[in-house]
PDB file of C-alpha atoms in Angstrom:
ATOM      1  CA  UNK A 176      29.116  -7.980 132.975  1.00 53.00           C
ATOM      2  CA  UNK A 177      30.566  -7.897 136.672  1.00 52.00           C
ATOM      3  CA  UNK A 178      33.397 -10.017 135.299  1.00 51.00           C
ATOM      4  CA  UNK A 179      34.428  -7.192 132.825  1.00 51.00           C
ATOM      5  CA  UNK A 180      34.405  -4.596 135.602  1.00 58.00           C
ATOM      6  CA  UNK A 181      36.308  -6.936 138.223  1.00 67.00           C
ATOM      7  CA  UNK A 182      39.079  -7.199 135.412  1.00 74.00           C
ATOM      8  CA  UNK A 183      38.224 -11.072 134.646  1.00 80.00           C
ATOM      9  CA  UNK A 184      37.170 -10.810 131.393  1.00 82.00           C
ATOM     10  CA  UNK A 185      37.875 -14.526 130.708  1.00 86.00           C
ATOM     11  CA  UNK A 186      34.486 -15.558 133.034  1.00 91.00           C
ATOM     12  CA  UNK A 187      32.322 -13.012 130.635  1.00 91.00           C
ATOM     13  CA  UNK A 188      33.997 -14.888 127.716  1.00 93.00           C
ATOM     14  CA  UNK A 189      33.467 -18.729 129.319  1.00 94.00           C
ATOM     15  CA  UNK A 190      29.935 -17.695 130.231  1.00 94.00           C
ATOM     16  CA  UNK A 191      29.045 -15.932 126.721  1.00 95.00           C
ATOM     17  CA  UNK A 192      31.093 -19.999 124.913  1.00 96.00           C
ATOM     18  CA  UNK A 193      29.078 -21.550 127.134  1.00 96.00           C
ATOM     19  CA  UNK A 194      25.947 -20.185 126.122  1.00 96.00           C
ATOM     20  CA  UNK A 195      26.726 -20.951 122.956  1.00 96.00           C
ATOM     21  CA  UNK A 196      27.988 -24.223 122.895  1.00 95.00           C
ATOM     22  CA  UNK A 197      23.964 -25.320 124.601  1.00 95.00           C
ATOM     23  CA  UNK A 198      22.755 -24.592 122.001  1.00 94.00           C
ATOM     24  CA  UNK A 199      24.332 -27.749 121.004  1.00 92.00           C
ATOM     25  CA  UNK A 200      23.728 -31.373 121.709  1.00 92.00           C
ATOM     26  CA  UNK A 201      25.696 -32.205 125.076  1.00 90.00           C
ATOM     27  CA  UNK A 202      28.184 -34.601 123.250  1.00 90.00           C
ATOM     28  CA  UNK A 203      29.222 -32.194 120.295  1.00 90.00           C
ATOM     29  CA  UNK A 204      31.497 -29.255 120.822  1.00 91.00           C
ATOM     30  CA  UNK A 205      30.466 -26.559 118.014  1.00 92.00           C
ATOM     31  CA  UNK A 206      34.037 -25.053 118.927  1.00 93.00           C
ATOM     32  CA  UNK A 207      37.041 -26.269 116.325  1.00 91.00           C
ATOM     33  CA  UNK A 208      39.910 -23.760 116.993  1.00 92.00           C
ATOM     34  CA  UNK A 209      40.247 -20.174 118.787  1.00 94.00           C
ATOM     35  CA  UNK A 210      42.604 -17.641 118.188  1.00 93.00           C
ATOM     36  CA  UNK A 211      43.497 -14.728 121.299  1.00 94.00           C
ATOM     37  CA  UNK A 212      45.741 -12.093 122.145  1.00 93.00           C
ATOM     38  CA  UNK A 213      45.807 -12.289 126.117  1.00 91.00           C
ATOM     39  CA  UNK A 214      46.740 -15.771 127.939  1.00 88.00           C
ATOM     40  CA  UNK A 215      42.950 -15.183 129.700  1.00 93.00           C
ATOM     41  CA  UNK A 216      41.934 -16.254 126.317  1.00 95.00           C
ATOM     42  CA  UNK A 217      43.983 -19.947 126.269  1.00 94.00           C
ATOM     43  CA  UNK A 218      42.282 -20.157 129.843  1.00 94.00           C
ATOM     44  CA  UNK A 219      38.367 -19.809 128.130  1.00 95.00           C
ATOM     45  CA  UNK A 220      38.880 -21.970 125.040  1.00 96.00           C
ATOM     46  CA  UNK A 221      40.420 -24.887 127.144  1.00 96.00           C
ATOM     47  CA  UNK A 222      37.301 -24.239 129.379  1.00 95.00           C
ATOM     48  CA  UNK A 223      35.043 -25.305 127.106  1.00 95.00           C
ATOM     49  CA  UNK A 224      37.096 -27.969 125.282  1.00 94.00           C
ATOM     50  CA  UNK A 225      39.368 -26.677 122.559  1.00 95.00           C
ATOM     51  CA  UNK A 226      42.274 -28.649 122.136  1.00 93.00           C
ATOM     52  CA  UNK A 227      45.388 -27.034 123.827  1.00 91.00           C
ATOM     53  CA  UNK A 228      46.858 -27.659 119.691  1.00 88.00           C
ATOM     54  CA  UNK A 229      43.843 -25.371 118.344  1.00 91.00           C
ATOM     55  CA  UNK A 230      44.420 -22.377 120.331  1.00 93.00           C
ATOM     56  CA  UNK A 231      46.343 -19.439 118.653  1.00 91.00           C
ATOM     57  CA  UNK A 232      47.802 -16.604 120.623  1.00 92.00           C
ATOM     58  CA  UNK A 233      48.820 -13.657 118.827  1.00 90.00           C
ATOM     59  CA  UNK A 234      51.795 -11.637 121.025  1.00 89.00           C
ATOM     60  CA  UNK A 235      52.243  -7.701 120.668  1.00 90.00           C
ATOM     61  CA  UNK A 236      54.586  -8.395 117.712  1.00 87.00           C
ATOM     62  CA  UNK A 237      51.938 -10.141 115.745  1.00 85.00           C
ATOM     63  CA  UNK A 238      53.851 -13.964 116.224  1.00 87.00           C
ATOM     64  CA  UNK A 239      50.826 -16.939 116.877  1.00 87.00           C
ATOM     65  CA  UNK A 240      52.340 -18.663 119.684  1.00 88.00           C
ATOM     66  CA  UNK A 241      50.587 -22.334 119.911  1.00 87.00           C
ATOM     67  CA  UNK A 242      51.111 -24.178 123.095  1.00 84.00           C
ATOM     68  CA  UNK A 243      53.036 -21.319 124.797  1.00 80.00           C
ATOM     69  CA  UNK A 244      55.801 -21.398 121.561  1.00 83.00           C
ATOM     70  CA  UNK A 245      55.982 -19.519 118.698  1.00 81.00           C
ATOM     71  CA  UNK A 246      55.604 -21.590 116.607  1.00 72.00           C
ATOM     72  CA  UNK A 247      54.221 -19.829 113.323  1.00 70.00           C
ATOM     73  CA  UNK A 248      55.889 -16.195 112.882  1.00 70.00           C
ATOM     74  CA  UNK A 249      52.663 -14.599 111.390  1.00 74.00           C
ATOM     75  CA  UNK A 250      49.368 -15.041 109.946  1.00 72.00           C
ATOM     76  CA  UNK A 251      50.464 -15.565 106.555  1.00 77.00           C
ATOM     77  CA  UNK A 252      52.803 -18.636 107.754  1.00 78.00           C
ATOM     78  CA  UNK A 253      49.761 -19.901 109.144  1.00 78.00           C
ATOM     79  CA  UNK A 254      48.223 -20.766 105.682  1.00 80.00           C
ATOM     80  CA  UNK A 255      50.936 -23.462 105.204  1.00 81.00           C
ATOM     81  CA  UNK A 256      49.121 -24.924 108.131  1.00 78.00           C
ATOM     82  CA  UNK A 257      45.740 -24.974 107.198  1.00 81.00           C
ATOM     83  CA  UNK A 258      44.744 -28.307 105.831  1.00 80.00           C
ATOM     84  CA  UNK A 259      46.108 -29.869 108.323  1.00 79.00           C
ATOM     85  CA  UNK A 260      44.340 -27.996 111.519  1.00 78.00           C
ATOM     86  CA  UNK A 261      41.260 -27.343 109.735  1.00 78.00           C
ATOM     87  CA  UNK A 262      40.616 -30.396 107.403  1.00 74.00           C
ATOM     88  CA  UNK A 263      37.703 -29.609 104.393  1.00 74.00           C
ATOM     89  CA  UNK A 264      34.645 -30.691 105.604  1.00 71.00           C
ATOM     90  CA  UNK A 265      32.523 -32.667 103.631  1.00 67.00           C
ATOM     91  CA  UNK A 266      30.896 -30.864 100.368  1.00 64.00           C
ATOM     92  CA  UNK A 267      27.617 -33.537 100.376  1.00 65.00           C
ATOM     93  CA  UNK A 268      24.290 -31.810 100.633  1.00 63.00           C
ATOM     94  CA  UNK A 269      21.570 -33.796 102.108  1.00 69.00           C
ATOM     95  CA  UNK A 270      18.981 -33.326  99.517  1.00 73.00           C
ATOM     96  CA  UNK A 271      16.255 -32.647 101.921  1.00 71.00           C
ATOM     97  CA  UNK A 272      17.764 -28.864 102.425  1.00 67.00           C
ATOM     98  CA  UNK A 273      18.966 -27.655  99.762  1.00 72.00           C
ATOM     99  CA  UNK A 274      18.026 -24.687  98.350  1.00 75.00           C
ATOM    100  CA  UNK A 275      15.645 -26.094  95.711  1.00 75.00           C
ATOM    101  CA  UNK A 276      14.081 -28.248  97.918  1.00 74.00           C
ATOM    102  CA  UNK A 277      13.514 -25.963 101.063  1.00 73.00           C
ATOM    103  CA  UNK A 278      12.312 -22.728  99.260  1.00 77.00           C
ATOM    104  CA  UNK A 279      10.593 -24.382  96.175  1.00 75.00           C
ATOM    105  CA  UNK A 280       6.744 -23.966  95.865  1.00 76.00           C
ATOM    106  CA  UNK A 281       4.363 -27.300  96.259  1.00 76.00           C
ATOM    107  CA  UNK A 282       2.969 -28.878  93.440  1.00 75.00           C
ATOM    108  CA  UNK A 283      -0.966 -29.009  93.574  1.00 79.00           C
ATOM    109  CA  UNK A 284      -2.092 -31.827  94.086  1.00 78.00           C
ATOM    110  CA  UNK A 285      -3.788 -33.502  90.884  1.00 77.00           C
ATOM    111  CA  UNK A 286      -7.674 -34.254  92.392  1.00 77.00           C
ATOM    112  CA  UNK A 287      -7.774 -30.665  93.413  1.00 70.00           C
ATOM    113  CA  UNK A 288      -7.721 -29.312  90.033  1.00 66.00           C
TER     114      UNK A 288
END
């Protein structure tokens, strides 16, 4: 909380990403994309491995700058982008966990009746 306090809200921010992300096996980053409004917030998302491509910073007028350029004028222009920053991911349950599987009640087991 010191960070907050000393005006470096960006080590409160790595620290709180970082947290997160070990939860997480070492060679997977659970972190896609990550949208900002200060450049302190380009500074933590590179820290913990978002692609310089994937960060969004919103300016005062409401533009999403990407790479330092404004390159998308608003959030609704951002939609035309979508499929190809965030592809689908993959619809496939594993069988094991769905929701019939995971919550259903055990059968008895034949002998015991």
């Amino acid at each position: 909380m010191m960070a907050v306090i000393r005006r470096a809200p960006h080590e409160f921010k790595i620290a709180c990403l970082e947290d997160i992300k070990a939860l997480f096996p070492p060679d997977y980053n659970p972190f896609y994309a990550g949208f900002g409004n200060r450049d302190t917030d380009e500074l933590s998302y590179r820290k913990i491995g978002i692609p310089k491509g994937k960060i969004f910073i919103i300016n005062p007028k409401g533009e999403v700058a990407i790479n330092n350029r404004v390159d998308v004028k608003s959030y609704t222009s951002l939609h035309t982008l979508v499929h190809d920053m965030f592809p689908p991911t993959s619809l496939v349950e594993q069988e094991d966990f769905n929701s019939w599987n995971f919550w259903k009640t055990p059968l008895p087991d034949v002998d015991d009746l």
